[in-house]
Amino acid sequence: MDIALVKFLHILSSTFLFGTGVGTAFYLLFASRQRDPVVVAAVARLVVVADWLFTATTIVVQPLTGVYLAHRLHIPLSTPWLYWSIVLFAIAALCWLPVVGIQIRLRDIAQHAATTGRPLPPAYDRHLGTWAAMGVPALFSFLAIFYLMTAKPAL
């Protein structure tokens, strides 16, 4: 496979991965603050779809293209900036897996509240807090990865 194409796919997928994560988190968090179950249900439904379309695919494409590029460019995976990028990616991915389930639960809770005409229950807030707590290490991991991948510091 052409290395230029793989580089392009790697950069594009990282952009989608980070952009979708930040964007969906922003919209779900601020929609949730409105406390309107109809709005929250609509936003949460789209967040789940976006996460499956963009995050799920890029979380697979990123390591595949990254390992391929390292191999083709003769960069050992033990190179410090690359090694720590891989570790941070694993941390972010491990945070993302439970977040998907939590987002589905948030969507379902909001949809139930919207359908029954009730306010969002306390369970929604508990799940939202867990969702946010899992998102913070993932966000900082991705920020650190962007730094490592662009600066390639000698650690």
XYZ file of N, CA, C and O in Angstrom:
620
model
N 0.850 -1.175 0.000
C 0.000 0.000 0.000
C 0.899 1.243 0.000
O 1.938 1.263 0.657
N 0.468 2.270 -0.699
C 1.224 3.509 -0.805
C 1.340 4.175 0.559
O 0.335 4.412 1.238
N 2.561 4.484 0.976
C 2.795 5.044 2.301
C 2.140 6.420 2.459
O 1.666 6.769 3.544
N 2.078 7.206 1.386
C 1.432 8.518 1.452
C -0.060 8.365 1.761
O -0.622 9.141 2.547
N -0.683 7.371 1.176
C -2.098 7.121 1.435
C -2.314 6.686 2.880
O -3.251 7.139 3.546
N -1.438 5.835 3.387
C -1.552 5.372 4.776
C -1.352 6.544 5.738
O -2.073 6.676 6.723
N -0.385 7.405 5.451
C -0.182 8.601 6.289
C -1.441 9.465 6.287
O -1.870 9.954 7.327
N -2.001 9.676 5.095
C -3.222 10.467 4.983
C -4.353 9.850 5.802
O -5.046 10.548 6.551
N -4.551 8.543 5.678
C -5.600 7.862 6.439
C -5.352 7.956 7.941
O -6.287 8.116 8.727
N -4.095 7.859 8.334
C -3.742 7.951 9.751
C -4.075 9.349 10.307
O -4.686 9.476 11.368
N -3.689 10.371 9.576
C -3.976 11.743 10.011
C -5.477 12.014 9.978
O -6.038 12.603 10.915
N -6.142 11.591 8.925
C -7.581 11.798 8.817
C -8.329 11.083 9.944
O -9.217 11.660 10.576
N -7.949 9.851 10.221
C -8.646 9.106 11.269
C -8.385 9.710 12.645
O -9.279 9.736 13.494
N -7.184 10.225 12.875
C -6.924 10.865 14.175
C -7.739 12.137 14.311
O -8.227 12.460 15.395
N -7.921 12.851 13.214
C -8.741 14.062 13.231
C -10.194 13.713 13.534
O -10.834 14.360 14.370
N -10.711 12.684 12.877
C -12.083 12.239 13.149
C -12.230 11.754 14.588
O -13.210 12.063 15.262
N -11.263 10.988 15.045
C -11.326 10.430 16.394
C -11.372 11.529 17.436
O -12.246 11.556 18.309
N -10.448 12.461 17.353
C -10.389 13.541 18.337
C -11.565 14.503 18.165
O -12.217 14.881 19.132
N -11.836 14.882 16.931
C -12.921 15.835 16.670
C -14.283 15.306 17.069
O -15.089 16.027 17.677
N -14.546 14.062 16.750
C -15.832 13.469 17.133
C -15.936 13.377 18.650
O -16.972 13.702 19.221
N -14.855 12.972 19.292
C -14.880 12.855 20.752
C -15.160 14.176 21.428
O -16.040 14.272 22.304
N -14.452 15.215 21.030
C -14.653 16.533 21.635
C -16.032 17.075 21.270
O -16.751 17.604 22.120
N -16.413 16.932 20.013
C -17.707 17.462 19.566
C -18.893 16.792 20.241
O -19.799 17.468 20.739
N -18.891 15.474 20.267
C -20.027 14.786 20.880
C -20.078 15.035 22.382
O -21.165 15.185 22.953
N -18.922 15.104 23.022
C -18.891 15.391 24.459
C -19.471 16.778 24.730
O -20.276 16.967 25.652
N -19.082 17.749 23.929
C -19.586 19.113 24.082
C -21.104 19.139 23.967
O -21.796 19.692 24.828
N -21.636 18.553 22.897
C -23.078 18.608 22.672
C -23.866 17.846 23.726
O -24.896 18.330 24.210
N -23.402 16.680 24.111
C -24.136 15.921 25.122
C -24.085 16.614 26.477
O -25.093 16.686 27.189
N -22.928 17.147 26.834
C -22.796 17.826 28.116
C -23.707 19.060 28.188
O -24.450 19.236 29.160
N -23.688 19.888 27.162
C -24.493 21.101 27.199
C -25.979 20.833 26.984
O -26.823 21.543 27.546
N -26.326 19.830 26.222
C -27.737 19.449 26.104
C -28.240 18.934 27.447
O -29.359 19.258 27.867
N -27.408 18.165 28.135
C -27.794 17.619 29.443
C -28.018 18.727 30.465
O -28.887 18.608 31.336
N -27.256 19.780 30.376
C -27.400 20.899 31.320
C -28.732 21.607 31.158
O -29.220 22.241 32.095
N -29.369 21.505 29.980
C -30.675 22.124 29.762
C -31.789 21.395 30.499
O -32.843 21.964 30.730
N -31.542 20.113 30.789
C -32.486 19.290 31.549
C -33.794 19.007 30.803
O -34.748 18.531 31.396
N -33.857 19.271 29.526
C -35.054 18.988 28.732
C -34.898 17.586 28.151
O -34.071 17.367 27.252
N -35.690 16.621 28.647
C -35.529 15.233 28.194
C -35.667 15.047 26.680
O -34.997 14.195 26.103
N -36.515 15.839 26.042
C -36.702 15.713 24.593
C -35.413 16.120 23.863
O -34.958 15.420 22.957
N -34.826 17.225 24.275
C -33.577 17.692 23.675
C -32.450 16.701 23.965
O -31.688 16.319 23.069
N -32.350 16.286 25.209
C -31.280 15.368 25.611
C -31.403 14.052 24.848
O -30.402 13.516 24.369
N -32.615 13.551 24.711
C -32.815 12.285 23.996
C -32.377 12.409 22.537
O -31.712 11.510 22.005
N -32.723 13.518 21.894
C -32.343 13.715 20.490
C -30.826 13.821 20.340
O -30.231 13.193 19.458
N -30.197 14.590 21.202
C -28.745 14.754 21.127
C -28.039 13.441 21.457
O -27.105 13.034 20.767
N -28.483 12.774 22.515
C -27.847 11.513 22.921
C -27.969 10.464 21.818
O -27.036 9.684 21.586
N -29.087 10.451 21.119
C -29.280 9.503 20.013
C -28.225 9.759 18.920
O -27.604 8.832 18.410
N -27.997 11.028 18.592
C -27.008 11.372 17.571
C -25.581 11.124 18.055
O -24.711 10.726 17.273
N -25.320 11.331 19.335
C -23.997 11.080 19.904
C -23.650 9.600 19.781
O -22.534 9.245 19.400
N -24.600 8.747 20.079
C -24.363 7.301 19.970
C -24.077 6.925 18.520
O -23.140 6.169 18.243
N -24.848 7.476 17.590
C -24.626 7.176 16.173
C -23.245 7.671 15.735
O -22.485 6.941 15.083
N -22.904 8.907 16.103
C -21.603 9.470 15.715
C -20.462 8.645 16.300
O -19.452 8.414 15.629
N -20.626 8.210 17.542
C -19.576 7.416 18.167
C -19.357 6.106 17.421
O -18.221 5.675 17.233
N -20.435 5.469 16.996
C -20.288 4.213 16.258
C -19.736 4.444 14.857
O -18.901 3.676 14.381
N -20.186 5.498 14.188
C -19.719 5.745 12.825
C -18.265 6.182 12.778
O -17.486 5.704 11.947
N -17.896 7.111 13.643
C -16.575 7.713 13.548
C -15.580 7.148 14.551
O -14.482 6.735 14.176
N -15.942 7.127 15.816
C -14.990 6.701 16.837
C -14.672 5.215 16.712
O -13.505 4.826 16.766
N -15.681 4.390 16.557
C -15.446 2.948 16.484
C -14.557 2.592 15.295
O -13.654 1.756 15.417
N -14.793 3.232 14.147
C -13.967 2.907 12.982
C -12.547 3.442 13.134
O -11.587 2.741 12.820
N -12.420 4.654 13.651
C -11.075 5.225 13.763
C -10.269 4.589 14.883
O -9.038 4.558 14.815
N -10.943 4.066 15.883
C -10.201 3.409 16.965
C -9.589 2.093 16.475
O -8.659 1.573 17.085
N -10.064 1.614 15.342
C -9.466 0.446 14.695
C -8.413 0.895 13.672
O -7.318 0.340 13.622
N -8.740 1.918 12.894
C -7.839 2.390 11.838
C -6.544 2.954 12.425
O -5.460 2.723 11.873
N -6.629 3.693 13.533
C -5.454 4.333 14.119
C -4.312 3.357 14.419
O -3.202 3.567 13.940
N -4.554 2.314 15.219
C -3.425 1.417 15.502
C -2.942 0.653 14.266
O -1.734 0.405 14.125
N -3.845 0.294 13.381
C -3.429 -0.438 12.181
C -2.521 0.417 11.302
O -1.447 -0.033 10.877
N -2.947 1.640 11.035
C -2.120 2.510 10.191
C -0.852 2.931 10.920
O 0.211 3.043 10.309
N -0.939 3.148 12.231
C 0.239 3.549 13.001
C 1.318 2.484 13.021
O 2.503 2.776 12.799
N 0.931 1.253 13.274
C 1.903 0.151 13.283
C 2.471 -0.063 11.875
O 3.675 -0.290 11.714
N 1.622 0.035 10.884
C 2.084 -0.109 9.498
C 3.119 0.971 9.162
O 4.172 0.680 8.585
N 2.822 2.221 9.526
C 3.757 3.306 9.248
C 5.076 3.117 9.996
O 6.152 3.337 9.418
N 4.997 2.737 11.259
C 6.225 2.505 12.032
C 7.074 1.431 11.363
O 8.291 1.571 11.237
N 6.412 0.372 10.921
C 7.132 -0.717 10.246
C 7.787 -0.222 8.953
O 8.969 -0.467 8.712
N 6.990 0.446 8.122
C 7.504 0.918 6.830
C 8.590 1.973 6.978
O 9.478 2.080 6.141
N 8.511 2.786 8.032
C 9.497 3.847 8.242
C 10.658 3.390 9.127
O 11.509 4.184 9.491
N 10.621 2.107 9.506
C 11.690 1.509 10.332
C 11.850 2.225 11.679
O 12.965 2.471 12.131
N 10.704 2.530 12.290
C 10.706 3.149 13.612
C 10.301 2.061 14.605
O 9.178 1.556 14.559
N 11.195 1.673 15.497
C 10.847 0.629 16.461
C 9.692 1.082 17.383
O 9.622 2.254 17.764
N 8.811 0.151 17.699
C 7.700 0.473 18.606
C 8.202 0.843 19.997
O 7.475 1.436 20.781
N 9.439 0.524 20.280
C 10.034 0.864 21.571
C 10.601 2.286 21.608
O 11.053 2.746 22.653
N 10.559 2.988 20.477
C 10.984 4.390 20.449
C 10.118 5.145 21.454
O 8.891 5.032 21.391
N 10.723 5.879 22.398
C 9.945 6.440 23.517
C 8.676 7.206 23.144
O 7.611 6.945 23.703
N 8.748 8.128 22.195
C 7.543 8.897 21.859
C 6.466 8.000 21.250
O 5.280 8.207 21.492
N 6.873 6.993 20.492
C 5.911 6.072 19.895
C 5.366 5.108 20.946
O 4.151 4.846 20.999
N 6.235 4.606 21.782
C 5.810 3.705 22.855
C 4.752 4.379 23.742
O 3.710 3.795 24.024
N 5.033 5.618 24.174
C 4.086 6.314 25.047
C 2.803 6.704 24.317
O 1.726 6.739 24.912
N 2.897 6.929 23.017
C 1.688 7.175 22.228
C 0.797 5.933 22.225
O -0.429 6.032 22.355
N 1.417 4.779 22.104
C 0.669 3.521 22.108
C 0.033 3.284 23.486
O -1.140 2.897 23.580
N 0.792 3.517 24.543
C 0.261 3.345 25.902
C -0.927 4.281 26.126
O -1.978 3.871 26.634
N -0.765 5.550 25.742
C -1.844 6.522 25.920
C -3.055 6.180 25.065
O -4.203 6.374 25.482
N -2.812 5.650 23.865
C -3.929 5.240 23.012
C -4.700 4.094 23.675
O -5.932 4.080 23.657
N -3.979 3.160 24.262
C -4.639 2.049 24.964
C -5.468 2.569 26.126
O -6.600 2.104 26.347
N -4.930 3.526 26.872
C -5.687 4.114 27.995
C -6.960 4.777 27.468
O -8.053 4.562 28.000
N -6.823 5.576 26.412
C -7.984 6.256 25.843
C -9.025 5.261 25.328
O -10.226 5.427 25.554
N -8.562 4.216 24.661
C -9.488 3.196 24.138
C -10.190 2.465 25.275
O -11.394 2.191 25.199
N -9.461 2.166 26.343
C -10.078 1.495 27.493
C -11.093 2.394 28.192
O -12.053 1.898 28.776
N -10.879 3.691 28.147
C -11.873 4.625 28.684
C -13.084 4.706 27.761
O -14.215 4.837 28.217
N -12.836 4.646 26.451
C -13.916 4.792 25.494
C -14.898 3.617 25.540
O -16.101 3.819 25.409
N -14.400 2.419 25.726
C -15.288 1.249 25.709
C -16.445 1.366 26.698
O -17.599 1.197 26.305
N -16.201 1.678 27.979
C -17.343 1.837 28.876
C -18.183 3.069 28.549
O -19.400 3.076 28.786
N -17.563 4.098 27.991
C -18.298 5.319 27.646
C -19.396 5.026 26.630
O -20.487 5.586 26.703
N -19.123 4.140 25.694
C -20.140 3.789 24.694
C -21.378 3.215 25.383
O -22.506 3.621 25.093
N -21.158 2.297 26.297
C -22.289 1.721 27.028
C -23.025 2.760 27.862
O -24.259 2.750 27.932
N -22.277 3.663 28.464
C -22.895 4.724 29.273
C -23.715 5.655 28.384
O -24.821 6.054 28.750
N -23.181 5.997 27.209
C -23.927 6.864 26.289
C -25.239 6.213 25.859
O -26.264 6.885 25.754
N -25.204 4.921 25.623
C -26.431 4.212 25.251
C -27.424 4.268 26.415
O -28.619 4.497 26.214
N -26.908 4.087 27.624
C -27.778 4.157 28.817
C -28.343 5.567 28.975
O -29.525 5.734 29.262
N -27.527 6.598 28.791
C -28.001 7.983 28.867
C -29.089 8.241 27.831
O -30.114 8.863 28.131
N -28.860 7.749 26.622
C -29.868 7.899 25.559
C -31.180 7.254 25.954
O -32.250 7.839 25.823
N -31.105 6.035 26.477
C -32.315 5.302 26.844
C -33.055 5.963 28.003
O -34.284 6.045 28.002
N -32.311 6.436 28.997
C -32.936 7.116 30.139
C -33.638 8.391 29.676
O -34.782 8.669 30.059
N -32.933 9.172 28.843
C -33.521 10.417 28.335
C -34.739 10.141 27.465
O -35.753 10.843 27.562
N -34.656 9.102 26.637
C -35.791 8.754 25.780
C -36.994 8.335 26.616
O -38.120 8.734 26.328
N -36.753 7.574 27.656
C -37.846 7.155 28.534
C -38.468 8.364 29.226
O -39.704 8.476 29.317
N -37.643 9.269 29.707
C -38.162 10.482 30.362
C -38.954 11.325 29.367
O -40.029 11.843 29.706
N -38.463 11.459 28.147
C -39.161 12.246 27.128
C -40.495 11.610 26.762
O -41.513 12.307 26.636
N -40.501 10.296 26.623
C -41.719 9.576 26.247
C -42.785 9.654 27.345
O -43.976 9.788 27.053
N -42.368 9.579 28.586
C -43.317 9.589 29.711
C -43.623 10.994 30.216
O -44.455 11.153 31.109
N -42.918 12.006 29.669
C -43.163 13.385 30.094
C -42.601 13.697 31.472
O -43.048 14.633 32.136
N -41.634 12.940 31.895
C -41.033 13.148 33.218
C -39.674 13.839 33.070
O -39.059 13.781 32.006
N -39.187 14.422 34.162
C -37.841 15.012 34.115
C -36.777 13.907 34.111
O -37.061 12.751 34.417
N -35.584 14.306 33.794
C -34.476 13.351 33.845
C -34.287 12.907 35.295
O -34.226 13.751 36.195
N -34.193 11.617 35.533
C -34.065 11.118 36.908
C -32.636 11.267 37.433
O -31.694 11.483 36.663
N -32.458 11.118 38.744
C -31.113 11.186 39.328
C -30.136 10.165 38.708
O -28.941 10.436 38.637
N -30.648 9.033 38.245
C -29.780 8.032 37.607
C -29.089 8.621 36.379
O -27.943 8.279 36.080
N -29.775 9.514 35.684
C -29.172 10.148 34.513
C -27.920 10.924 34.938
O -26.870 10.820 34.302
N -28.042 11.688 36.005
C -26.920 12.494 36.484
C -25.748 11.625 36.947
O -24.590 11.965 36.712
N -26.048 10.515 37.588
C -24.984 9.605 38.028
C -24.222 9.045 36.822
O -22.991 9.030 36.807
N -24.977 8.606 35.816
C -24.339 8.073 34.607
C -23.562 9.168 33.868
O -22.469 8.910 33.352
N -24.116 10.373 33.839
C -23.433 11.476 33.170
C -22.115 11.802 33.881
O -21.106 12.067 33.224
N -22.113 11.748 35.192
C -20.878 11.988 35.946
C -19.824 10.934 35.649
O -18.637 11.263 35.468
N -20.244 9.689 35.587
C -19.310 8.610 35.244
C -18.795 8.787 33.827
O -17.594 8.624 33.560
N -19.685 9.137 32.908
C -19.336 9.370 31.511
C -18.273 10.472 31.411
O -17.262 10.305 30.727
N -18.487 11.577 32.128
C -17.535 12.683 32.100
C -16.199 12.272 32.727
O -15.128 12.607 32.209
N -16.270 11.532 33.825
C -15.044 11.098 34.503
C -14.215 10.184 33.609
O -12.977 10.220 33.647
N -14.851 9.369 32.789
C -14.131 8.487 31.868
C -13.597 9.267 30.664
O -12.578 8.902 30.080
N -14.294 10.331 30.302
C -13.874 11.125 29.154
C -12.646 11.977 29.409
O -11.861 12.242 28.492
N -12.448 12.406 30.646
C -11.315 13.284 30.964
C -9.968 12.606 30.695
O -9.127 13.175 29.990
N -9.725 11.393 31.213
C -8.429 10.773 30.893
C -8.276 10.474 29.399
O -7.157 10.551 28.865
N -9.368 10.161 28.731
C -9.283 9.916 27.286
C -8.893 11.203 26.560
O -8.022 11.191 25.687
N -9.498 12.318 26.933
C -9.179 13.599 26.311
C -7.711 13.956 26.515
O -7.002 14.287 25.554
N -7.237 13.873 27.753
C -5.848 14.224 28.020
C -4.873 13.238 27.367
O -3.785 13.632 26.939
N -5.289 11.991 27.251
C -4.452 11.013 26.542
C -4.302 11.403 25.074
O -3.198 11.383 24.526
N -5.414 11.778 24.439
C -5.344 12.163 23.034
C -4.556 13.454 22.837
O -3.811 13.588 21.856
N -4.692 14.410 23.747
C -3.885 15.629 23.648
C -2.398 15.303 23.745
O -1.581 15.829 22.979
N -2.052 14.433 24.674
C -0.651 14.029 24.824
C -0.167 13.277 23.590
O 0.974 13.463 23.145
N -1.010 12.437 23.017
C -0.646 11.705 21.801
C -0.362 12.678 20.660
O 0.631 12.531 19.941
N -1.232 13.687 20.492
C -0.984 14.678 19.443
C 0.366 15.356 19.650
O 1.118 15.550 18.700
N 0.673 15.681 20.888
C 1.975 16.291 21.173
C 3.108 15.329 20.808
O 4.051 15.701 20.105
N 3.017 14.115 21.286
C 4.086 13.140 21.042
C 4.270 12.866 19.553
O 5.407 12.744 19.072
N 3.175 12.752 18.845
C 3.260 12.416 17.422
C 3.761 13.578 16.572
O 4.329 13.343 15.502
N 3.564 14.807 17.024
C 4.033 15.942 16.231
C 5.423 16.409 16.670
O 6.261 16.723 15.838
N 5.683 16.416 17.977
C 6.981 16.887 18.483
C 8.039 15.792 18.468
O 9.232 16.088 18.347
N 7.596 14.539 18.622
C 8.523 13.394 18.686
C 9.704 13.676 19.617
O 10.866 13.581 19.210
N 9.404 14.027 20.865
C 10.481 14.405 21.790
C 11.337 13.200 22.171
O 10.886 12.065 22.192
N 12.584 13.492 22.497
C 13.482 12.452 23.008
C 13.201 12.350 24.498
O 13.618 13.203 25.274
N 12.478 11.360 24.884
C 12.076 11.221 26.298
C 13.145 10.526 27.122
O 13.840 9.685 26.708
